[in-house]
């Protein structure tokens, strides 16, 4: 049964009982419908309901895994040895996980995208001289009324509820862990920046994407500091821990998987920032609303870029792209910040900081199980999954994907109804807001 339902992230007790999984699964403690979800923005969080619809992952000798039938790579091929090609991908593991699962044939597909990256992908970036900068939204320190501007920020922020403040801080922390995300992109075979300053289109895209994203954390960090409502040292500890911990999106150094992940993640980030923008405006801070909305717009542009890459993969290798999409949905999209740690929360509450942050975000509607299902539906329509003519494992993957959003929604609804019937509630103190207590789902 564990082989059929591989554990990629802890699930809630309620969802585990609904799925009828093993007792060990039920021992996981999480107060949210989500576990390791991808959001904000960053990033996105994974609804625990996804465990209900997981089916066994492709075996080592099929799907995206390397096959013994594959020919040895050419001398110019990307760091994939003849030995690696002749053996199943699962022979190449780190901490019991597959690495470098891209076949030589599919590496050639990725290489064929170089012209697309040069002529279309890079065009979705904005020139620096036309880009907004954090200072455009912040008080001018050289202005004679600088302190008055700061007081205006603090006055406006008084209306921001602690619930939404937690969501804003969690989103900001996720954005600040940007070095980890650049590192993740540079693990992908065939598209990584091999030197750190390579002139390939893929390398230039990764560096410029990182530069655009860097403004998000900078702006949110400075603005929240000026509000005076956030314990910035606790936030900084969390950021340092998060960057030091890294992330594991389970993309196997495989750009097929990696770009499915980023396609989903960027849209989830857009949804989360868009919702915080609306709440900020409704609670009396239109400037904060504009900040979150501007960041959401950036994420939307980046979402389009990554989804266009997968468009090209479907055009050139329909079967491989379908298997990759299904594989990432089975493994679930984990949020980049799932390893956040403030050195206090678990000791005080016995719970995971990310799980409680996710619970707050779900409860107030910043990012929910329904959002997760909505994103799946969007990608299914975007990549025309239902109307493709496939056979074998690719057809099985196609069928699985088409049924997935409905199954996630149904489980989320059952879990929510069970929670309401239990009529229990809990709360947690968050160091980010000077240990004030916030209700959980």
mmCIF file of N, CA and C in Angstrom, residues 5-59:
data_model
loop_
_atom_site.group_PDB
_atom_site.id
_atom_site.type_symbol
_atom_site.label_atom_id
_atom_site.label_comp_id
_atom_site.label_asym_id
_atom_site.label_seq_id
_atom_site.Cartn_x
_atom_site.Cartn_y
_atom_site.Cartn_z
ATOM 1 N N UNK A 5 0.687 4.491 -2.510
ATOM 2 C CA UNK A 5 0.470 5.852 -2.025
ATOM 3 C C UNK A 5 1.748 6.366 -1.394
ATOM 4 N N UNK A 6 2.737 6.720 -2.206
ATOM 5 C CA UNK A 6 4.024 7.163 -1.650
ATOM 6 C C UNK A 6 3.873 8.433 -0.848
ATOM 7 N N UNK A 7 4.529 8.506 0.314
ATOM 8 C CA UNK A 7 4.451 9.694 1.150
ATOM 9 C C UNK A 7 5.445 10.722 0.673
ATOM 10 N N UNK A 8 4.976 11.820 0.188
ATOM 11 C CA UNK A 8 5.863 12.926 -0.188
ATOM 12 C C UNK A 8 5.721 14.086 0.749
ATOM 13 N N UNK A 9 4.700 14.103 1.567
ATOM 14 C CA UNK A 9 4.492 15.180 2.524
ATOM 15 C C UNK A 9 3.493 14.688 3.544
ATOM 16 N N UNK A 10 3.574 15.147 4.817
ATOM 17 C CA UNK A 10 2.616 14.709 5.823
ATOM 18 C C UNK A 10 1.223 15.175 5.501
ATOM 19 N N UNK A 11 0.228 14.392 5.883
ATOM 20 C CA UNK A 11 -1.170 14.743 5.631
ATOM 21 C C UNK A 11 -1.903 14.910 6.937
ATOM 22 N N UNK A 12 -3.054 15.538 6.895
ATOM 23 C CA UNK A 12 -3.831 15.700 8.100
ATOM 24 C C UNK A 12 -4.413 14.382 8.529
ATOM 25 N N UNK A 13 -4.707 14.265 9.825
ATOM 26 C CA UNK A 13 -5.287 13.041 10.344
ATOM 27 C C UNK A 13 -6.624 12.768 9.693
ATOM 28 N N UNK A 14 -7.418 13.843 9.497
ATOM 29 C CA UNK A 14 -8.740 13.647 8.913
ATOM 30 C C UNK A 14 -8.627 13.097 7.499
ATOM 31 N N UNK A 15 -7.733 13.684 6.693
ATOM 32 C CA UNK A 15 -7.605 13.220 5.324
ATOM 33 C C UNK A 15 -7.073 11.800 5.289
ATOM 34 N N UNK A 16 -6.153 11.464 6.195
ATOM 35 C CA UNK A 16 -5.591 10.127 6.205
ATOM 36 C C UNK A 16 -6.670 9.100 6.486
ATOM 37 N N UNK A 17 -7.564 9.415 7.422
ATOM 38 C CA UNK A 17 -8.645 8.477 7.711
ATOM 39 C C UNK A 17 -9.565 8.345 6.515
ATOM 40 N N UNK A 18 -9.819 9.455 5.798
ATOM 41 C CA UNK A 18 -10.680 9.410 4.619
ATOM 42 C C UNK A 18 -10.074 8.512 3.554
ATOM 43 N N UNK A 19 -8.784 8.564 3.419
ATOM 44 C CA UNK A 19 -8.122 7.764 2.395
ATOM 45 C C UNK A 19 -7.959 6.313 2.814
ATOM 46 N N UNK A 20 -8.089 6.040 4.103
ATOM 47 C CA UNK A 20 -7.888 4.686 4.579
ATOM 48 C C UNK A 20 -6.453 4.257 4.480
ATOM 49 N N UNK A 21 -5.528 5.195 4.636
ATOM 50 C CA UNK A 21 -4.118 4.857 4.552
ATOM 51 C C UNK A 21 -3.661 4.239 5.861
ATOM 52 N N UNK A 22 -2.429 3.880 5.901
ATOM 53 C CA UNK A 22 -1.912 3.144 7.048
ATOM 54 C C UNK A 22 -1.905 4.001 8.300
ATOM 55 N N UNK A 23 -1.805 3.321 9.442
ATOM 56 C CA UNK A 23 -1.822 4.018 10.728
ATOM 57 C C UNK A 23 -0.690 5.008 10.822
ATOM 58 N N UNK A 24 0.443 4.679 10.227
ATOM 59 C CA UNK A 24 1.567 5.609 10.300
ATOM 60 C C UNK A 24 1.234 6.914 9.644
ATOM 61 N N UNK A 25 0.445 6.888 8.605
ATOM 62 C CA UNK A 25 0.022 8.125 7.946
ATOM 63 C C UNK A 25 -0.877 8.915 8.879
ATOM 64 N N UNK A 26 -1.722 8.233 9.648
ATOM 65 C CA UNK A 26 -2.676 8.952 10.474
ATOM 66 C C UNK A 26 -1.996 9.650 11.642
ATOM 67 N N UNK A 27 -0.765 9.269 11.942
ATOM 68 C CA UNK A 27 -0.084 9.871 13.072
ATOM 69 C C UNK A 27 0.475 11.240 12.752
ATOM 70 N N UNK A 28 0.451 11.612 11.459
ATOM 71 C CA UNK A 28 0.952 12.935 11.081
ATOM 72 C C UNK A 28 0.040 14.010 11.626
ATOM 73 N N UNK A 29 0.630 15.047 12.210
ATOM 74 C CA UNK A 29 -0.185 16.128 12.769
ATOM 75 C C UNK A 29 -0.087 17.352 11.888
ATOM 76 N N UNK A 30 -1.222 17.821 11.430
ATOM 77 C CA UNK A 30 -1.279 19.021 10.619
ATOM 78 C C UNK A 30 -2.666 19.571 10.730
ATOM 79 N N UNK A 31 -2.797 20.857 11.015
ATOM 80 C CA UNK A 31 -4.095 21.439 11.266
ATOM 81 C C UNK A 31 -4.739 22.022 10.033
ATOM 82 N N UNK A 32 -4.112 21.830 8.867
ATOM 83 C CA UNK A 32 -4.638 22.428 7.648
ATOM 84 C C UNK A 32 -5.042 21.365 6.660
ATOM 85 N N UNK A 33 -5.853 21.729 5.673
ATOM 86 C CA UNK A 33 -6.109 20.827 4.562
ATOM 87 C C UNK A 33 -4.859 20.657 3.729
ATOM 88 N N UNK A 34 -3.872 21.500 3.991
ATOM 89 C CA UNK A 34 -2.679 21.483 3.180
ATOM 90 C C UNK A 34 -1.512 20.898 3.934
ATOM 91 N N UNK A 35 -0.606 20.303 3.186
ATOM 92 C CA UNK A 35 0.658 19.904 3.741
ATOM 93 C C UNK A 35 1.700 20.171 2.689
ATOM 94 N N UNK A 36 2.640 20.982 3.009
ATOM 95 C CA UNK A 36 3.698 21.353 2.091
ATOM 96 C C UNK A 36 3.147 21.856 0.776
ATOM 97 N N UNK A 37 2.230 22.826 0.823
ATOM 98 C CA UNK A 37 1.609 23.332 -0.396
ATOM 99 C C UNK A 37 2.454 24.415 -1.046
ATOM 100 N N UNK A 38 2.373 24.443 -2.308
ATOM 101 C CA UNK A 38 3.000 25.511 -3.010
ATOM 102 C C UNK A 38 2.097 26.725 -3.029
ATOM 103 N N UNK A 39 2.480 28.082 -2.659
ATOM 104 C CA UNK A 39 1.613 29.317 -2.662
ATOM 105 C C UNK A 39 2.371 30.397 -3.266
ATOM 106 N N UNK A 40 2.761 31.157 -2.637
ATOM 107 C CA UNK A 40 3.273 32.363 -2.907
ATOM 108 C C UNK A 40 4.401 32.209 -3.812
ATOM 109 N N UNK A 41 3.749 31.824 -3.464
ATOM 110 C CA UNK A 41 4.117 32.049 -3.988
ATOM 111 C C UNK A 41 4.499 31.699 -4.176
ATOM 112 N N UNK A 42 5.710 32.180 -3.728
ATOM 113 C CA UNK A 42 5.753 31.591 -3.910
ATOM 114 C C UNK A 42 5.455 30.776 -4.147
ATOM 115 N N UNK A 43 5.015 31.195 -3.368
ATOM 116 C CA UNK A 43 4.716 30.452 -3.807
ATOM 117 C C UNK A 43 3.599 29.764 -3.778
ATOM 118 N N UNK A 44 3.230 27.449 -3.656
ATOM 119 C CA UNK A 44 1.897 26.838 -3.591
ATOM 120 C C UNK A 44 1.910 25.750 -2.556
ATOM 121 N N UNK A 45 0.797 25.547 -1.901
ATOM 122 C CA UNK A 45 0.724 24.511 -0.894
ATOM 123 C C UNK A 45 -0.001 23.318 -1.455
ATOM 124 N N UNK A 46 0.304 22.136 -0.936
ATOM 125 C CA UNK A 46 -0.321 20.930 -1.454
ATOM 126 C C UNK A 46 -1.487 20.545 -0.581
ATOM 127 N N UNK A 47 -2.691 20.427 -1.120
ATOM 128 C CA UNK A 47 -3.814 19.996 -0.308
ATOM 129 C C UNK A 47 -3.634 18.545 0.071
ATOM 130 N N UNK A 48 -3.917 18.226 1.317
ATOM 131 C CA UNK A 48 -3.760 16.853 1.736
ATOM 132 C C UNK A 48 -4.678 15.940 0.963
ATOM 133 N N UNK A 49 -5.712 16.513 0.366
ATOM 134 C CA UNK A 49 -6.615 15.696 -0.428
ATOM 135 C C UNK A 49 -5.905 15.056 -1.606
ATOM 136 N N UNK A 50 -4.763 15.601 -2.011
ATOM 137 C CA UNK A 50 -4.056 15.017 -3.139
ATOM 138 C C UNK A 50 -3.593 13.604 -2.828
ATOM 139 N N UNK A 51 -3.396 13.297 -1.535
ATOM 140 C CA UNK A 51 -3.015 11.939 -1.196
ATOM 141 C C UNK A 51 -4.088 10.946 -1.635
ATOM 142 N N UNK A 52 -5.333 11.393 -1.679
ATOM 143 C CA UNK A 52 -6.427 10.491 -2.002
ATOM 144 C C UNK A 52 -6.395 10.048 -3.445
ATOM 145 N N UNK A 53 -5.805 10.853 -4.287
ATOM 146 C CA UNK A 53 -5.871 10.562 -5.708
ATOM 147 C C UNK A 53 -4.536 10.122 -6.266
ATOM 148 N N UNK A 54 -3.539 9.904 -5.408
ATOM 149 C CA UNK A 54 -2.253 9.445 -5.901
ATOM 150 C C UNK A 54 -2.342 8.016 -6.389
ATOM 151 N N UNK A 55 -1.678 7.733 -7.507
ATOM 152 C CA UNK A 55 -1.540 6.358 -7.955
ATOM 153 C C UNK A 55 -0.066 6.075 -8.053
ATOM 154 N N UNK A 56 0.267 4.834 -8.201
ATOM 155 C CA UNK A 56 1.673 4.463 -8.139
ATOM 156 C C UNK A 56 2.475 5.212 -9.183
ATOM 157 N N UNK A 57 3.655 5.620 -8.787
ATOM 158 C CA UNK A 57 4.523 6.339 -9.710
ATOM 159 C C UNK A 57 5.068 5.407 -10.768
ATOM 160 N N UNK A 58 5.460 5.952 -11.938
ATOM 161 C CA UNK A 58 6.018 5.107 -12.986
ATOM 162 C C UNK A 58 7.210 4.315 -12.463
ATOM 163 N N UNK A 59 7.340 3.102 -12.931
ATOM 164 C CA UNK A 59 8.442 2.269 -12.482
ATOM 165 C C UNK A 59 9.754 2.816 -13.001
#
